[in-house]
CSV table of C-alpha atoms in Angstrom, one decimal:
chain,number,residue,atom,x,y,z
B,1,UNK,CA,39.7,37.6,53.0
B,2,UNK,CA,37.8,34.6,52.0
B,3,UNK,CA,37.5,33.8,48.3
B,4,UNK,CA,34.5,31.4,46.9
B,5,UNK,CA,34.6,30.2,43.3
B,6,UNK,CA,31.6,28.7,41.5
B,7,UNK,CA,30.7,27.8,38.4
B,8,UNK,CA,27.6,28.7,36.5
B,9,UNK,CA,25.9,27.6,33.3
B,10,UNK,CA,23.3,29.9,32.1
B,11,UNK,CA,20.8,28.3,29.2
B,12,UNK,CA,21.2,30.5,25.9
B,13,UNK,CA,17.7,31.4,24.2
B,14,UNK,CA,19.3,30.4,21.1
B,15,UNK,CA,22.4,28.5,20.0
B,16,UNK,CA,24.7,31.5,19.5
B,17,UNK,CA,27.2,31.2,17.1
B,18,UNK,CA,30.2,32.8,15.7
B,19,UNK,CA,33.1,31.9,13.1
B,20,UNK,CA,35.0,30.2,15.5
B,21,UNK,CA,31.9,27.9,16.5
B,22,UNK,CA,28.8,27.6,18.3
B,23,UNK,CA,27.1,27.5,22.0
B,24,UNK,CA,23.7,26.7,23.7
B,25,UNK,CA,24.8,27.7,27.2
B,26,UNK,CA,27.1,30.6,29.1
B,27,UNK,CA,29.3,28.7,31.5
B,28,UNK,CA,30.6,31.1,33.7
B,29,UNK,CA,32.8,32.0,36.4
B,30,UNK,CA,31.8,33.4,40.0
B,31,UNK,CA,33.5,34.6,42.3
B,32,UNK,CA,32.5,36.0,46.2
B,33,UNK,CA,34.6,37.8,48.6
B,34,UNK,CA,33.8,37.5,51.9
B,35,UNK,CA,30.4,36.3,51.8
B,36,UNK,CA,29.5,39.8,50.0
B,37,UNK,CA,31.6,41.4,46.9
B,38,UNK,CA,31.0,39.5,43.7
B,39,UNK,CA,31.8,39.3,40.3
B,40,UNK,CA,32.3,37.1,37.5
B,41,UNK,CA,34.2,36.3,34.5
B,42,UNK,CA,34.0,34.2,31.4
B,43,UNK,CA,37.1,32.6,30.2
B,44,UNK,CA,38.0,32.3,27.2
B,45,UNK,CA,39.6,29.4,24.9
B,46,UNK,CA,41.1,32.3,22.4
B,47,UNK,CA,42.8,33.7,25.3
B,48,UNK,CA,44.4,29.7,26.4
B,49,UNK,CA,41.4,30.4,29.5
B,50,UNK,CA,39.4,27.3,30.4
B,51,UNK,CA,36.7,27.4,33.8
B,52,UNK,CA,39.6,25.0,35.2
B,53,UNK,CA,42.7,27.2,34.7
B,54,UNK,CA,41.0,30.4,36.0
B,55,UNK,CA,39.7,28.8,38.6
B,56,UNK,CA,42.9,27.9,39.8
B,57,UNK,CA,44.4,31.1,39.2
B,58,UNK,CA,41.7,33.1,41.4
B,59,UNK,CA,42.2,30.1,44.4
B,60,UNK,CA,46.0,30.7,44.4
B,61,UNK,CA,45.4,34.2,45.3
B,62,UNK,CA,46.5,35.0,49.2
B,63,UNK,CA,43.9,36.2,51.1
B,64,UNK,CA,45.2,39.8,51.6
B,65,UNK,CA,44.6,41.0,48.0
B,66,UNK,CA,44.0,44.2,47.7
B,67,UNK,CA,43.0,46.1,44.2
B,68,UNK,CA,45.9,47.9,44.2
B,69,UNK,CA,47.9,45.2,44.4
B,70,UNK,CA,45.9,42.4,42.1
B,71,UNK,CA,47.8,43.5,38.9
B,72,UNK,CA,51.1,42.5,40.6
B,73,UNK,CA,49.6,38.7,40.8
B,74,UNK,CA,46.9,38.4,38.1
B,75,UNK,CA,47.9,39.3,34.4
B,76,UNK,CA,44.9,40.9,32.0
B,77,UNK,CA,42.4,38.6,31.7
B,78,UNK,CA,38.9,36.6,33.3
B,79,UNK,CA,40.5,35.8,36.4
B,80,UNK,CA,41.7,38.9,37.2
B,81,UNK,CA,38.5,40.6,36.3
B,82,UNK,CA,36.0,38.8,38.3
B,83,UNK,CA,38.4,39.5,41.3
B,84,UNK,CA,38.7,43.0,40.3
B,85,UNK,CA,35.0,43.7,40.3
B,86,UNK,CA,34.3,41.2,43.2
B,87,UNK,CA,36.8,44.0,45.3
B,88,UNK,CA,35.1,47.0,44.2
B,89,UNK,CA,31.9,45.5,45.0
B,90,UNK,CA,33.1,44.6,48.4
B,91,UNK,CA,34.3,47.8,49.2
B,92,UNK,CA,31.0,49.7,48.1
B,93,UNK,CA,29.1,47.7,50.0
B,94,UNK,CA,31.2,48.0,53.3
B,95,UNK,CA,31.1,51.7,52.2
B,96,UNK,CA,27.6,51.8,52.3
B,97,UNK,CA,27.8,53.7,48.9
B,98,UNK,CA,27.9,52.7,45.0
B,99,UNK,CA,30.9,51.8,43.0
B,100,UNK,CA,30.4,55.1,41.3
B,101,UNK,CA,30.3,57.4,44.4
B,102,UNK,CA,34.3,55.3,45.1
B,103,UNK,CA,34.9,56.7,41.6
B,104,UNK,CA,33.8,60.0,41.6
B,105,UNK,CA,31.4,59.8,39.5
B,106,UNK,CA,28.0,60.8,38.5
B,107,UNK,CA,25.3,57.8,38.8
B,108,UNK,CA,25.2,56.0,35.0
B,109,UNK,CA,22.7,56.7,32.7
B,110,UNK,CA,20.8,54.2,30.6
B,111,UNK,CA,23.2,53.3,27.3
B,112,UNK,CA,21.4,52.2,23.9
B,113,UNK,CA,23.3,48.7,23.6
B,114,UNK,CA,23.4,46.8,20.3
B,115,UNK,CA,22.1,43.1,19.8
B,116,UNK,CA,23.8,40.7,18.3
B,117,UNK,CA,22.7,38.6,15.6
B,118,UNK,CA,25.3,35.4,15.7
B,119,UNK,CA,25.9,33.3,12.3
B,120,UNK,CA,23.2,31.7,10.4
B,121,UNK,CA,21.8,30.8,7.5
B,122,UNK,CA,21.0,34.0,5.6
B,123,UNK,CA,17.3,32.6,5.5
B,124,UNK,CA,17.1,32.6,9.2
B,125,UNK,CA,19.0,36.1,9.9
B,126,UNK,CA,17.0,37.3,7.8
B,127,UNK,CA,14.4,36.5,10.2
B,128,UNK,CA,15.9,37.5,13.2
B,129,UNK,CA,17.1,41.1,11.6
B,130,UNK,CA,13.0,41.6,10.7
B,131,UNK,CA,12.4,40.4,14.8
B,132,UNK,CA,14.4,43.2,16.2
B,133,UNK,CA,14.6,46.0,13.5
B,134,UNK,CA,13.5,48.2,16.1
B,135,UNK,CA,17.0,47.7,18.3
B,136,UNK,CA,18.5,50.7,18.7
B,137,UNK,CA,21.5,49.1,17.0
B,138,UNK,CA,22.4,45.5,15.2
B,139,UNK,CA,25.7,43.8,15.8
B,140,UNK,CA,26.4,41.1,13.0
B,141,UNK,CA,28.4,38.0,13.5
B,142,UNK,CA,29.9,37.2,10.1
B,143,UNK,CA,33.6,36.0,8.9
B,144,UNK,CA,32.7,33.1,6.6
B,145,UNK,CA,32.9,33.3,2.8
B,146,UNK,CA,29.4,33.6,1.9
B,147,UNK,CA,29.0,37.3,4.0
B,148,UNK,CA,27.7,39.1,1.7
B,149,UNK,CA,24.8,36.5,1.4
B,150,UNK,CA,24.3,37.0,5.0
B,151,UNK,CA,24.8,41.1,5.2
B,152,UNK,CA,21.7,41.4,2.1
B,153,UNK,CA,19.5,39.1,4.0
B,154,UNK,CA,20.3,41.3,7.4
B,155,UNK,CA,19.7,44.8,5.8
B,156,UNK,CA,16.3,43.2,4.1
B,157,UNK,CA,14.8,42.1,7.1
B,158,UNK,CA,16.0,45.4,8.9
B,159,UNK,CA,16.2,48.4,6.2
B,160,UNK,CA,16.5,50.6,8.5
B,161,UNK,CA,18.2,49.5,11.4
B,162,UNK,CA,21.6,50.7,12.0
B,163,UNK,CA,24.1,47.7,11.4
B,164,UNK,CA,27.9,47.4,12.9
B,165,UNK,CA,29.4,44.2,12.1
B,166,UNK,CA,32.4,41.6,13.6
B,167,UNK,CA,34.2,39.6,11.6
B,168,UNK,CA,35.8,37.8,14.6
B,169,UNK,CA,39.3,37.9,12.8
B,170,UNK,CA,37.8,35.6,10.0
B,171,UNK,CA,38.7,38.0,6.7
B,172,UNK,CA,41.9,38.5,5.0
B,173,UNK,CA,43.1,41.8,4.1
B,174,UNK,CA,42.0,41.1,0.5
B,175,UNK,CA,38.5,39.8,1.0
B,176,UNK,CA,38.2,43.2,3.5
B,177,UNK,CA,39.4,45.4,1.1
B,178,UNK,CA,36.9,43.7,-2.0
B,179,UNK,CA,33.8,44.0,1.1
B,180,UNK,CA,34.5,47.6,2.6
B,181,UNK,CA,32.1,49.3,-0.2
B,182,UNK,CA,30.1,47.4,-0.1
B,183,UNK,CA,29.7,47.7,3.6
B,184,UNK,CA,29.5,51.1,3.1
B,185,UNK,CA,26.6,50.9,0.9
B,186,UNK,CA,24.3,49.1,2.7
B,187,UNK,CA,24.9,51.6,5.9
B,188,UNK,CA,27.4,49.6,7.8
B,189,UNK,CA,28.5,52.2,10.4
B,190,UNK,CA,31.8,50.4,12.3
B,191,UNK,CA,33.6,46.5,11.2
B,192,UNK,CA,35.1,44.9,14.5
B,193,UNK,CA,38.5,43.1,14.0
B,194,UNK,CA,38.5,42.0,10.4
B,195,UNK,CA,42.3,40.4,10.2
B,196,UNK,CA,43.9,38.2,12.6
B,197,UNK,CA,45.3,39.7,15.5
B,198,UNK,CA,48.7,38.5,14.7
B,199,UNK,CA,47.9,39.2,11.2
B,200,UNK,CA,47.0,42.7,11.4
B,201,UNK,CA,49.4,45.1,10.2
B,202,UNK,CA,47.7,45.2,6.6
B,203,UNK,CA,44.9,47.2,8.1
B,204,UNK,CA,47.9,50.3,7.8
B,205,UNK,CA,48.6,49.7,4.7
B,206,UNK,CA,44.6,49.5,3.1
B,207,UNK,CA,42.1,52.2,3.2
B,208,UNK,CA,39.8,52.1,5.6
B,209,UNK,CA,36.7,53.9,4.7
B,210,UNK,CA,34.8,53.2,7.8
B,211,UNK,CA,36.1,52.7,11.2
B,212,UNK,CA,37.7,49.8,12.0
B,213,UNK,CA,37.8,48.1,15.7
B,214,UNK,CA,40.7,46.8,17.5
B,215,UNK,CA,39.2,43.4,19.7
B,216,UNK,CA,41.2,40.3,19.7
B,217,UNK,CA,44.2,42.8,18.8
B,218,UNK,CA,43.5,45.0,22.6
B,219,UNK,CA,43.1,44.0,26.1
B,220,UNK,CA,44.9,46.3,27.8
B,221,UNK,CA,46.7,49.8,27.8
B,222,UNK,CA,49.9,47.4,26.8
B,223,UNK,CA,48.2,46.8,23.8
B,224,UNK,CA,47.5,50.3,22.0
B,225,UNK,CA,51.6,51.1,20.6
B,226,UNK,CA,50.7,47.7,18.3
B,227,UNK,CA,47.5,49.7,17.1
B,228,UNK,CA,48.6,52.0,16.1
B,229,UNK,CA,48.0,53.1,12.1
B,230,UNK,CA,45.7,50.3,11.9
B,231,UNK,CA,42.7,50.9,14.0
B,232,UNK,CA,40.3,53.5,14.8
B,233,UNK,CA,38.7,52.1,17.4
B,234,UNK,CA,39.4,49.8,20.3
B,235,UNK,CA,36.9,47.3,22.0
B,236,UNK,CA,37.6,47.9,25.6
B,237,UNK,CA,35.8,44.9,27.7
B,238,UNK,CA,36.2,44.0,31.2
B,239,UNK,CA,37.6,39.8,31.1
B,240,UNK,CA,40.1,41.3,28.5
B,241,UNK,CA,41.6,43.8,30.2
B,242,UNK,CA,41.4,42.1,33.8
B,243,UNK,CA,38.3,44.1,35.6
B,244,UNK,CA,36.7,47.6,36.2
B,245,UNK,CA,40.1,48.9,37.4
B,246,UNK,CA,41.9,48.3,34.0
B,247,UNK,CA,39.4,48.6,32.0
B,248,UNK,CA,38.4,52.6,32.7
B,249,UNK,CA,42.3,53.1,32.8
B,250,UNK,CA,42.3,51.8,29.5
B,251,UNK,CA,39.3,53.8,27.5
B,252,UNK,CA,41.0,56.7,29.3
B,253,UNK,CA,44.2,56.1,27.3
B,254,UNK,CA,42.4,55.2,24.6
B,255,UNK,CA,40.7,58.6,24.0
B,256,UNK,CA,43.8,60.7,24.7
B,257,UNK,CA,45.2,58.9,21.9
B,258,UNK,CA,42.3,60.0,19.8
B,259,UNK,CA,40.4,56.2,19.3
B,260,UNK,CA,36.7,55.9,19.4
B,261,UNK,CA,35.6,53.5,22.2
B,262,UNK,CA,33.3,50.4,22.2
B,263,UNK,CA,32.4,48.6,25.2
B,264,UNK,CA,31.8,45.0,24.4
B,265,UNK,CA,31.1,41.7,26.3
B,266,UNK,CA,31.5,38.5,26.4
B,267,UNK,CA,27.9,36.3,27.0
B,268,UNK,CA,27.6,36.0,30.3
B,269,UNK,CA,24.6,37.1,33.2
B,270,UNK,CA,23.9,40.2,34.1
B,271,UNK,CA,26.3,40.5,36.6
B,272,UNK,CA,29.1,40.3,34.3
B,273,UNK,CA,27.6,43.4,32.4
B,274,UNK,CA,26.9,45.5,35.8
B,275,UNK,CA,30.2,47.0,35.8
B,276,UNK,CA,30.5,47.5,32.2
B,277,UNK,CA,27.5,50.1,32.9
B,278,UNK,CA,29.7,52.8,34.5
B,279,UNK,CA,32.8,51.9,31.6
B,280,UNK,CA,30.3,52.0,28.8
B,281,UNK,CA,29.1,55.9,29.6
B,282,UNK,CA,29.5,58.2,26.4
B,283,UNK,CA,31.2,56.0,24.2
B,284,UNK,CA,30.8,55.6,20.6
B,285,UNK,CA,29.3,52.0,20.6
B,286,UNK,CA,28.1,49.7,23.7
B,287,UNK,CA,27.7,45.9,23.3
B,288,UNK,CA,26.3,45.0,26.6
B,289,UNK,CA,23.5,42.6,25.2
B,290,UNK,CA,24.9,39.5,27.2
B,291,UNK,CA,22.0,38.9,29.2
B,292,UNK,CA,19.4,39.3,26.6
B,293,UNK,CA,21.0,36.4,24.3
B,294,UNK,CA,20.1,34.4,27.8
B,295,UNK,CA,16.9,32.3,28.5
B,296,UNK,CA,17.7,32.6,32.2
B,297,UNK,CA,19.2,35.4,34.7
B,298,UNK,CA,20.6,36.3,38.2
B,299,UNK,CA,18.8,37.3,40.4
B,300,UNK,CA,17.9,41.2,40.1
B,301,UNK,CA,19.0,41.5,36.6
B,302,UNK,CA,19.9,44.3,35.4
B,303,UNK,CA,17.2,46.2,33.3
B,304,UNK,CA,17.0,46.5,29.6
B,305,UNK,CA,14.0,49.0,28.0
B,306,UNK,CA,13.9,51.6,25.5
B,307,UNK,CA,15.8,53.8,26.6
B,308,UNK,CA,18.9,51.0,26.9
B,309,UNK,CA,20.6,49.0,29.8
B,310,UNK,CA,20.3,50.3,33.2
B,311,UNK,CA,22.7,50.4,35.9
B,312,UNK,CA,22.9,47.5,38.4
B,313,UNK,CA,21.0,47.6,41.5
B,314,UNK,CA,22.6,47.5,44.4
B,315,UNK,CA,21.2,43.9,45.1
B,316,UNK,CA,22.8,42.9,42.2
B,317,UNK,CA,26.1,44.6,41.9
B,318,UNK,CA,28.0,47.5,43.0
């Protein structure tokens, strides 16, 4: 099999930012198997990834991978995802079929995603919160010390909208315990990884009045013994837990273990979120708003309307 890597910058509509910094551009990873099965990934610095180290890893793959056999040389992570869904792409196109005929399953409906709103002034989220209080849903970046100041100025512009926020491990256990009500009050539905992942075991020991979301502390089914007590919810997205394959293995664990499921993403094209599609069908919460942070798209994007994010054409992916 014969395995091209490329890599992709996609401009950003709007600097995007989160506590851990800021970006004007999605610089991606793609990946084609024989001329015909792609897929990419995003690597990620929190995760030790760089565009140079996961490059390497998918070219030091032999060419008779299989998907079966992929979690025997990749661990959980961008590499092994954008191989992952590169194969199951492959293999629905030599099929002649979509990915979700291989699986069984019913075509995917259109899912409400939410849109993200990355760190800002309040002034200025404010204004962006008034631009899309019709979204189905609001995702907040916060994890700073003035949040509050930033949460007030969100629910102002959007009174109505329904708000989950991601702290993006920037809170301590005390500063989470001193927000939750007032999280609460201002209609707040779900708060995404407010500790450190290595940092985390406080969240057993506080109450949590509204569901909390396991992210930088889950990537796999490896993960979920750790979470145990301390989450409600887990964040299942496809460059954490190393592609499609993992990934529906994963929220499939997940449930039987009684945890509410997000599907999230990281911001990348639309062909990054095409697989996410079929993973992100009934769950609680789907983030898929990659493409719509983006001033620029693949080919045959993916479609975003009222009634949410589409599946992929087959042009596209899958």
């Amino acid at each position: 099999m014969q395995i091209e890597v490329t890599h992709d910058v996609f401009r950003l509509a709007q600097a995007f930012t989160i506590s851990r910094g800021s970006r004007s551009e999605a610089k991606v990873l793609s990946v084609t198997l024989d001329g015909l099965g792609r897929g990419e990934c995003v690597p990620y610095a929190r995760y030790g990834e760089t565009l140079e180290s996961v490059t390497a890893q998918i070219e030091g793959l032999p060419s008779d991978i299989t998907r079966e056999g992929l979690p025997d040389l990749l661990p959980a992570g961008a590499a092994r995802n954008s191989v992952d869904c590169a194969l199951w792409d492959l293999e629905a196109k030599q099929a002649g079929c979509r990915v979700w005929d291989l699986l069984g399953l019913p075509k995917p409906a259109p899912e409400f995603t939410a849109y993200t709103l990355s760190l800002d002034t309040p002034e200025r989220m404010e204004a962006q919160a008034a631009l899309n209080a019709k979204r189905a849903l609001l995702k907040i970046k916060l994890g700073t010390p003035d949040d509050m100041v930033r949460l007030e100025a969100v629910r102002r512009g959007a009174p109505d909208t329904p708000i989950i926020i991601d702290a993006n491990e920037g809170w301590t256990a005390e500063i989470y315990a001193d927000l939750a009500p007032h999280l609460i009050r201002l209609g707040v539905q779900m708060v995404e990884q407010p500790l450190p992942a290595d940092d985390d075991d406080m969240l057993a020991e506080v109450a949590r009045p509204l569901p909390v979301c396991a992210d930088e502390s889950c990537h796999d089914r490896a993960s979920l013994p750790a979470l145990k007590g301390k989450y409600d919810m887990v964040n299942v997205k496809l460059d954490k837990a190393g592609g499609l394959t993992e990934a529906l293995a994963l929220k499939e664990a997940a449930m039987a273990e009684g945890y509410g499921i997000m599907v999230g993403c990281m911001v990348g094209s639309s062909l990054a979120m095409a697989p996410a599609t079929i993973l992100a069908q009934g769950v609680a919460f789907t983030d898929l708003d990659g493409p719509l942070l983006l001033a620029e798209d693949r080919d045959t994007p993916l479609l975003y309307d009222d009634q949410g994010v589409h599946p992929p054409a087959a042009a596209l992916w899958g």
